[in-house]
Short mmCIF file of C-alpha atoms in Angstrom, two decimals:
data_model
loop_
_atom_site.label_atom_id
_atom_site.label_comp_id
_atom_site.label_asym_id
_atom_site.label_seq_id
_atom_site.Cartn_x
_atom_site.Cartn_y
_atom_site.Cartn_z
CA MET A 423 40.98 -15.97 -16.87
CA ILE A 424 42.19 -15.35 -20.43
CA GLY A 425 44.56 -17.80 -22.09
CA VAL A 426 47.30 -16.44 -24.33
CA LEU A 427 48.92 -18.73 -26.90
CA PHE A 428 52.08 -17.32 -28.44
CA THR A 429 52.89 -18.73 -31.88
CA GLY A 430 55.43 -16.18 -33.11
CA GLY A 431 55.34 -13.60 -35.87
CA THR A 432 56.61 -10.03 -36.07
CA ILE A 433 55.15 -9.28 -32.64
CA SER A 434 57.93 -11.44 -31.18
CA MET A 435 60.79 -10.31 -33.44
CA ARG A 436 63.67 -7.90 -33.02
CA ILE A 437 66.36 -6.65 -35.38
CA ASP A 438 69.52 -8.76 -35.39
CA PRO A 439 72.43 -6.27 -35.13
CA ALA A 440 74.67 -8.54 -37.19
CA THR A 441 72.35 -8.79 -40.19
CA GLY A 442 69.96 -5.86 -39.79
CA ALA A 443 67.07 -8.27 -40.37
CA ALA A 444 64.12 -9.16 -38.16
CA VAL A 445 64.33 -12.55 -36.44
CA PRO A 446 62.23 -14.36 -33.79
CA ALA A 447 63.38 -13.41 -30.29
CA LEU A 448 60.73 -12.86 -27.60
CA GLY A 449 58.50 -15.36 -25.83
CA ALA A 450 55.31 -14.96 -23.85
CA THR A 451 56.88 -13.66 -20.65
CA GLU A 452 58.93 -10.97 -22.38
CA ILE A 453 56.04 -9.72 -24.50
CA LEU A 454 53.53 -9.59 -21.64
CA ALA A 455 56.03 -7.62 -19.59
CA GLN A 456 55.76 -4.84 -22.18
CA VAL A 457 52.02 -4.42 -21.54
CA PRO A 458 51.47 -3.60 -17.84
CA GLN A 459 47.93 -2.39 -18.61
CA LEU A 460 46.86 -6.02 -19.07
CA GLY A 461 46.59 -6.31 -15.30
CA SER A 462 43.47 -4.14 -15.36
CA VAL A 463 41.78 -6.28 -18.02
CA ALA A 464 41.89 -9.83 -16.62
CA GLU A 465 44.10 -12.54 -15.23
CA PHE A 466 46.20 -14.33 -17.82
CA GLU A 467 47.80 -17.71 -18.32
CA THR A 468 50.28 -18.11 -21.16
CA GLU A 469 51.77 -20.81 -23.34
CA ASP A 470 54.66 -20.61 -25.79
CA PHE A 471 53.19 -22.72 -28.58
CA SER A 472 55.85 -21.83 -31.16
CA ARG A 473 57.98 -19.01 -32.53
CA MET A 474 57.13 -19.33 -36.22
CA PRO A 475 57.10 -16.54 -38.77
CA GLY A 476 53.79 -16.41 -40.61
CA PRO A 477 55.13 -17.92 -43.88
CA HIS A 478 56.31 -21.01 -41.98
CA VAL A 479 52.76 -21.91 -40.92
CA THR A 480 51.25 -24.93 -42.70
CA PRO A 481 47.71 -26.35 -42.61
CA GLU A 482 49.03 -29.17 -40.45
CA GLN A 483 50.36 -26.64 -37.95
CA MET A 484 47.07 -24.75 -38.05
CA TRP A 485 45.36 -28.03 -37.19
CA ARG A 486 47.74 -28.65 -34.31
CA LEU A 487 47.03 -25.13 -33.06
CA ALA A 488 43.29 -25.77 -33.36
CA ARG A 489 43.57 -28.87 -31.19
CA ARG A 490 45.55 -26.95 -28.59
CA ALA A 491 43.11 -24.04 -28.65
CA ALA A 492 40.19 -26.44 -28.21
CA ALA A 493 41.86 -27.90 -25.13
CA TRP A 494 42.25 -24.43 -23.62
CA LEU A 495 38.65 -23.51 -24.39
CA GLU A 496 37.29 -26.64 -22.71
CA ARG A 497 38.72 -25.51 -19.38
CA PRO A 498 35.94 -24.02 -17.22
CA ASP A 499 38.28 -21.38 -15.78
CA ILE A 500 39.13 -19.97 -19.23
CA ASP A 501 36.79 -17.21 -20.41
CA GLY A 502 38.52 -16.45 -23.70
CA LEU A 503 41.66 -17.03 -25.72
CA VAL A 504 44.18 -14.71 -27.39
CA ILE A 505 46.55 -16.13 -30.02
CA THR A 506 49.53 -14.16 -31.31
CA HIS A 507 50.36 -14.94 -34.93
CA GLY A 508 52.43 -13.79 -37.89
CA THR A 509 50.42 -11.34 -39.97
CA ASP A 510 51.29 -12.89 -43.34
CA THR A 511 49.01 -15.87 -42.67
CA ILE A 512 46.90 -14.73 -39.71
CA GLU A 513 43.75 -14.47 -41.83
CA GLU A 514 44.07 -18.10 -42.92
CA THR A 515 44.67 -19.51 -39.45
CA ALA A 516 41.82 -17.42 -38.05
CA PHE A 517 39.45 -18.76 -40.70
CA LEU A 518 40.41 -22.39 -40.15
CA LEU A 519 39.96 -21.99 -36.39
CA ASP A 520 36.58 -20.37 -36.97
CA LEU A 521 35.50 -23.33 -39.06
CA VAL A 522 36.54 -26.08 -36.66
CA LEU A 523 36.29 -24.79 -33.07
CA THR A 524 32.98 -25.52 -31.34
CA SER A 525 33.30 -23.24 -28.29
CA ASP A 526 31.40 -19.95 -28.21
CA LYS A 527 34.07 -18.39 -25.99
CA PRO A 528 35.92 -15.47 -27.61
CA VAL A 529 39.00 -16.41 -29.63
CA VAL A 530 41.06 -13.45 -30.83
CA LEU A 531 44.11 -13.57 -33.10
CA VAL A 532 46.54 -10.68 -33.01
CA GLY A 533 49.91 -9.72 -34.46
CA ALA A 534 52.12 -6.75 -35.18
CA MET A 535 53.40 -4.94 -38.25
CA ARG A 536 56.48 -3.58 -36.49
CA THR A 537 59.22 -5.41 -34.58
CA VAL A 538 60.25 -4.90 -30.98
CA SER A 539 63.22 -2.89 -32.24
CA ASP A 540 61.06 -0.36 -34.08
CA PRO A 541 60.17 2.87 -32.24
CA SER A 542 56.59 2.40 -33.44
CA TRP A 543 56.26 -1.24 -32.30
CA ASP A 544 52.53 -1.87 -32.39
CA GLY A 545 52.62 -5.21 -30.58
CA PRO A 546 51.72 -3.97 -27.07
CA ALA A 547 48.74 -1.89 -28.21
CA ASN A 548 47.43 -4.68 -30.43
CA LEU A 549 47.85 -7.28 -27.67
CA LEU A 550 46.05 -5.05 -25.18
CA GLY A 551 43.19 -4.56 -27.63
CA ALA A 552 42.93 -8.28 -28.31
CA ALA A 553 42.85 -9.02 -24.58
CA ARG A 554 40.05 -6.52 -24.07
CA VAL A 555 37.99 -8.16 -26.81
CA ALA A 556 38.67 -11.68 -25.48
CA ALA A 557 37.53 -10.54 -22.02
CA SER A 558 34.37 -8.87 -23.35
CA PRO A 559 31.08 -10.75 -22.84
CA ALA A 560 29.87 -9.10 -26.05
CA ALA A 561 32.44 -11.09 -28.04
CA ARG A 562 31.00 -14.43 -26.96
CA GLY A 563 29.42 -16.37 -29.80
CA LEU A 564 30.88 -14.16 -32.55
CA GLY A 565 33.36 -16.72 -33.79
CA VAL A 566 37.07 -16.23 -34.20
CA LEU A 567 38.13 -12.60 -34.50
CA VAL A 568 41.25 -10.71 -35.56
CA VAL A 569 42.16 -7.51 -33.73
CA MET A 570 44.66 -5.14 -35.31
CA ASP A 571 45.04 -1.37 -34.89
CA ASP A 572 41.86 -1.19 -32.74
CA LEU A 573 39.70 -2.81 -35.44
CA ILE A 574 37.69 -5.96 -34.67
CA LEU A 575 37.45 -8.10 -37.80
CA PRO A 576 35.68 -11.43 -38.47
CA ALA A 577 37.79 -14.41 -39.50
CA ARG A 578 35.81 -15.05 -42.68
CA GLU A 579 36.23 -11.53 -44.06
CA VAL A 580 39.55 -10.25 -42.73
CA ARG A 581 42.24 -9.53 -45.34
CA LYS A 582 45.76 -8.15 -45.14
CA VAL A 583 45.58 -5.13 -47.44
CA HIS A 584 48.96 -3.47 -46.91
CA THR A 585 52.47 -4.88 -46.72
CA GLU A 586 53.82 -2.55 -44.05
CA SER A 587 51.29 -0.09 -42.60
CA SER A 588 50.16 -0.58 -39.01
CA ASN A 589 46.63 -0.24 -40.41
CA ALA A 590 47.16 -3.27 -42.62
CA PHE A 591 43.96 -5.25 -42.07
CA ALA A 592 40.40 -4.73 -43.21
CA SER A 593 37.13 -6.38 -44.08
CA PRO A 594 36.95 -4.89 -47.58
CA GLU A 595 33.40 -5.87 -48.44
CA PHE A 596 31.52 -5.19 -45.21
CA GLY A 597 33.78 -3.32 -42.79
CA PRO A 598 34.81 -4.19 -39.23
CA LEU A 599 32.48 -5.74 -36.67
CA GLY A 600 33.51 -3.06 -34.23
CA VAL A 601 36.33 -1.05 -32.72
CA ILE A 602 38.21 -0.52 -29.50
CA ASP A 603 37.74 3.14 -28.59
CA ALA A 604 39.76 4.50 -25.67
CA GLY A 605 39.81 1.01 -24.16
CA THR A 606 36.09 0.32 -24.70
CA VAL A 607 35.06 -2.61 -26.89
CA ILE A 608 32.25 -1.56 -29.24
CA PHE A 609 30.43 -3.87 -31.66
CA ARG A 610 28.24 -2.45 -34.42
CA ARG A 611 27.33 -5.56 -36.41
CA SER A 612 27.37 -9.34 -36.21
CA PRO A 613 29.60 -11.64 -38.28
CA PRO A 614 28.31 -13.84 -41.10
CA THR A 615 26.57 -17.09 -40.20
CA ARG A 616 29.35 -19.27 -38.86
CA HIS A 617 28.29 -22.83 -39.39
CA ALA A 618 25.93 -25.05 -41.34
CA TRP A 619 27.27 -28.38 -40.25
CA GLN A 620 25.74 -31.67 -41.24
CA ASP A 621 27.32 -35.11 -41.55
CA THR A 622 30.29 -34.08 -39.39
CA ARG A 623 31.83 -35.64 -36.31
CA ALA A 624 32.53 -33.17 -33.51
CA ASP A 625 34.80 -34.34 -30.72
CA GLN A 626 37.06 -32.72 -28.12
CA GLY A 627 36.02 -29.19 -29.03
CA LEU A 628 36.53 -29.64 -32.79
CA ARG A 629 33.96 -30.09 -35.54
CA VAL A 630 36.08 -32.41 -37.64
CA GLU A 631 38.57 -35.19 -36.95
CA ARG A 632 41.05 -34.30 -39.68
CA LEU A 633 41.89 -32.03 -42.60
CA GLU A 634 42.18 -33.18 -46.20
CA THR A 635 45.39 -31.34 -47.05
CA ARG A 636 45.69 -32.53 -50.66
CA VAL A 637 44.10 -29.32 -51.93
CA GLY A 638 45.88 -26.87 -54.21
CA LEU A 639 45.53 -23.18 -55.06
CA LEU A 640 45.93 -21.67 -58.51
CA GLN A 641 45.44 -18.12 -59.77
CA VAL A 642 44.56 -17.73 -63.43
CA TYR A 643 46.30 -15.26 -65.72
CA THR A 644 45.93 -14.03 -69.28
CA GLY A 645 46.94 -16.62 -71.86
CA MET A 646 47.00 -19.45 -69.33
CA ALA A 647 47.41 -22.89 -70.90
CA ALA A 648 45.82 -26.19 -69.94
CA ASP A 649 49.12 -27.79 -68.97
CA VAL A 650 49.43 -25.42 -66.00
CA VAL A 651 46.17 -26.75 -64.57
CA ASN A 652 47.13 -30.33 -65.38
CA ALA A 653 50.36 -29.90 -63.42
CA HIS A 654 48.39 -28.80 -60.37
CA LEU A 655 46.07 -31.78 -60.76
CA ALA A 656 48.87 -34.33 -60.98
CA GLY A 657 49.13 -36.96 -58.29
CA ASP A 658 46.39 -37.50 -55.75
CA THR A 659 44.92 -33.99 -55.67
CA GLN A 660 41.51 -33.99 -53.98
CA GLY A 661 40.64 -30.35 -54.47
CA LEU A 662 41.74 -27.19 -56.26
CA ALA A 663 40.85 -23.62 -55.32
CA ILE A 664 40.84 -21.35 -58.38
CA ILE A 665 41.39 -17.60 -58.10
CA ALA A 666 39.58 -16.29 -61.17
CA PHE A 667 39.18 -12.95 -62.88
CA GLY A 668 36.42 -10.55 -61.86
CA ARG A 669 33.07 -12.23 -61.34
CA GLY A 670 34.57 -15.72 -61.55
CA ASN A 671 35.74 -16.09 -65.14
CA ILE A 672 38.79 -17.93 -66.48
CA PRO A 673 40.72 -18.30 -69.77
CA PRO A 674 38.92 -20.77 -72.08
CA ALA A 675 41.97 -23.03 -72.43
CA VAL A 676 41.78 -24.11 -68.80
CA VAL A 677 38.09 -25.01 -68.83
CA PRO A 678 38.50 -28.58 -70.21
CA PRO A 679 41.06 -29.76 -67.62
CA LEU A 680 39.01 -28.28 -64.79
CA ALA A 681 35.79 -29.83 -66.08
CA GLY A 682 37.57 -33.16 -66.44
CA ALA A 683 38.88 -32.97 -62.90
CA ILE A 684 35.42 -32.20 -61.54
CA ALA A 685 34.02 -35.19 -63.44
CA ARG A 686 36.68 -37.37 -61.76
CA GLY A 687 35.57 -36.20 -58.31
CA VAL A 688 38.05 -33.40 -57.64
CA MET A 689 36.44 -30.51 -55.77
CA VAL A 690 36.96 -27.16 -57.52
CA THR A 691 36.06 -23.82 -55.96
CA VAL A 692 36.10 -20.46 -57.72
CA SER A 693 37.02 -17.18 -56.01
CA SER A 694 37.87 -13.77 -57.45
CA ARG A 695 41.23 -12.04 -57.51
CA CYS A 696 39.34 -8.81 -56.74
CA LEU A 697 39.55 -7.54 -53.18
CA SER A 698 35.80 -6.85 -53.01
CA GLY A 699 32.72 -8.36 -54.59
CA ARG A 700 31.32 -11.84 -55.09
CA VAL A 701 31.78 -14.40 -57.85
CA SER A 702 28.68 -15.25 -59.84
CA ALA A 703 27.42 -17.47 -62.66
CA ARG A 704 26.64 -14.36 -64.69
CA TYR A 705 28.73 -14.76 -67.82
CA GLY A 706 27.88 -17.44 -70.37
CA TYR A 707 30.83 -17.21 -72.76
CA ASP A 708 33.53 -19.91 -72.88
CA GLY A 709 35.33 -19.65 -69.53
CA GLY A 710 32.52 -17.68 -67.91
CA GLY A 711 31.25 -18.42 -64.43
CA LEU A 712 28.02 -19.94 -65.73
CA GLY A 713 29.85 -22.71 -67.56
CA LEU A 714 32.03 -23.41 -64.55
CA ALA A 715 29.00 -23.70 -62.29
CA ARG A 716 27.26 -26.03 -64.74
CA ALA A 717 30.38 -28.20 -64.83
CA GLY A 718 30.16 -28.57 -61.05
CA ALA A 719 32.57 -25.92 -59.79
CA LEU A 720 31.55 -24.28 -56.53
CA LEU A 721 31.38 -20.47 -56.65
CA VAL A 722 32.23 -19.27 -53.15
CA GLY A 723 30.94 -15.71 -52.95
CA GLU A 724 33.39 -13.15 -51.60
CA LEU A 725 35.62 -15.76 -49.95
CA SER A 726 39.29 -15.41 -50.89
CA GLY A 727 41.08 -18.18 -52.73
CA ALA A 728 43.34 -18.91 -49.76
CA LYS A 729 40.34 -19.34 -47.49
CA ALA A 730 38.44 -21.37 -50.08
CA ARG A 731 41.36 -23.81 -50.08
CA LEU A 732 41.12 -24.19 -46.30
CA LEU A 733 37.35 -24.57 -46.48
CA GLN A 734 37.86 -27.43 -48.92
CA MET A 735 40.31 -29.07 -46.50
CA VAL A 736 37.78 -28.88 -43.69
CA ALA A 737 34.79 -29.94 -45.79
CA LEU A 738 36.56 -32.88 -47.43
CA GLY A 739 38.12 -34.00 -44.16
CA GLY A 740 34.98 -33.56 -42.08
CA THR A 741 32.29 -35.20 -44.19
CA THR A 742 31.75 -38.74 -45.39
CA THR A 743 30.82 -38.05 -49.04
CA ARG A 744 31.78 -35.59 -51.76
CA VAL A 745 28.15 -34.54 -52.02
CA ALA A 746 28.07 -33.66 -48.32
CA ALA A 747 31.37 -31.78 -48.65
CA ALA A 748 30.03 -29.73 -51.57
CA GLU A 749 26.81 -28.98 -49.71
CA LEU A 750 28.82 -27.76 -46.72
CA VAL A 751 30.95 -25.47 -48.88
CA GLN A 752 27.87 -24.04 -50.54
CA ALA A 753 26.05 -23.54 -47.23
CA LEU A 754 29.00 -21.66 -45.76
CA THR A 755 29.51 -19.35 -48.74
CA ARG A 756 25.98 -18.23 -49.57
#
């Protein structure tokens, strides 16, 4: 039995004749009815979790979805789980689920780039592919996956790389884990190491009891001033994910406020705005990655800034000390 959680997104939308714009419309029953081939894959049980567009998803809603997914996965009659999701934020939800779910059963997120009203609606084909992966014994233990356009992509690496193309998702640095070829699920590599958990409290299918949502995200730009960083650090901010230039470098004016925040106990991670490549403590000039690392910032490899923010939420919420949280972030981004 495969569970299917419907959360919304373009896969469930149609064009409103009055406005000409895409709006949420279909639920689980209507979408499944468009894919009769599912009957040859497995038996399915569905749940309408929500009908949210991707931009409406918040970390709190991701957490609620994680708890619901964990409940499904604890059922002995469920062999895998498919979750439909808006493509704008699917990579973030997939990553958070990958961090917190304890089950080794396949969990596959899927969406669509075209609405039900479009002649080239890709929802049925994507849903069929996701179901095939969720039903595949080879997908067990690989963590949370995203299936789009017959590509099988790991939650940690998947990125949306096109605004409109049906082939909009990729793993830019390492490529897909596998493909679905004429209905056959084929894996050619394994995903990155999923977990390095210490000092965490797993319960009810989840590795952590809560998220620390007071974590911000800030992309640097040329000529950036310190007051921009200070504004993001106002209030009770517990963490800040920085999207830096290139190898992990930032304008010199924003180094002092970041160093001061780190000294006060705020977690700061550094990612790159580049689509491929890792950040590194290579450059020693003012604002270079070496100085940031020496100040206590955590350089998080090829992880995107959006995912680094979520990793901070999980690490800060799931450990008992800042040292343990930092060690967890470093272990998961080597």
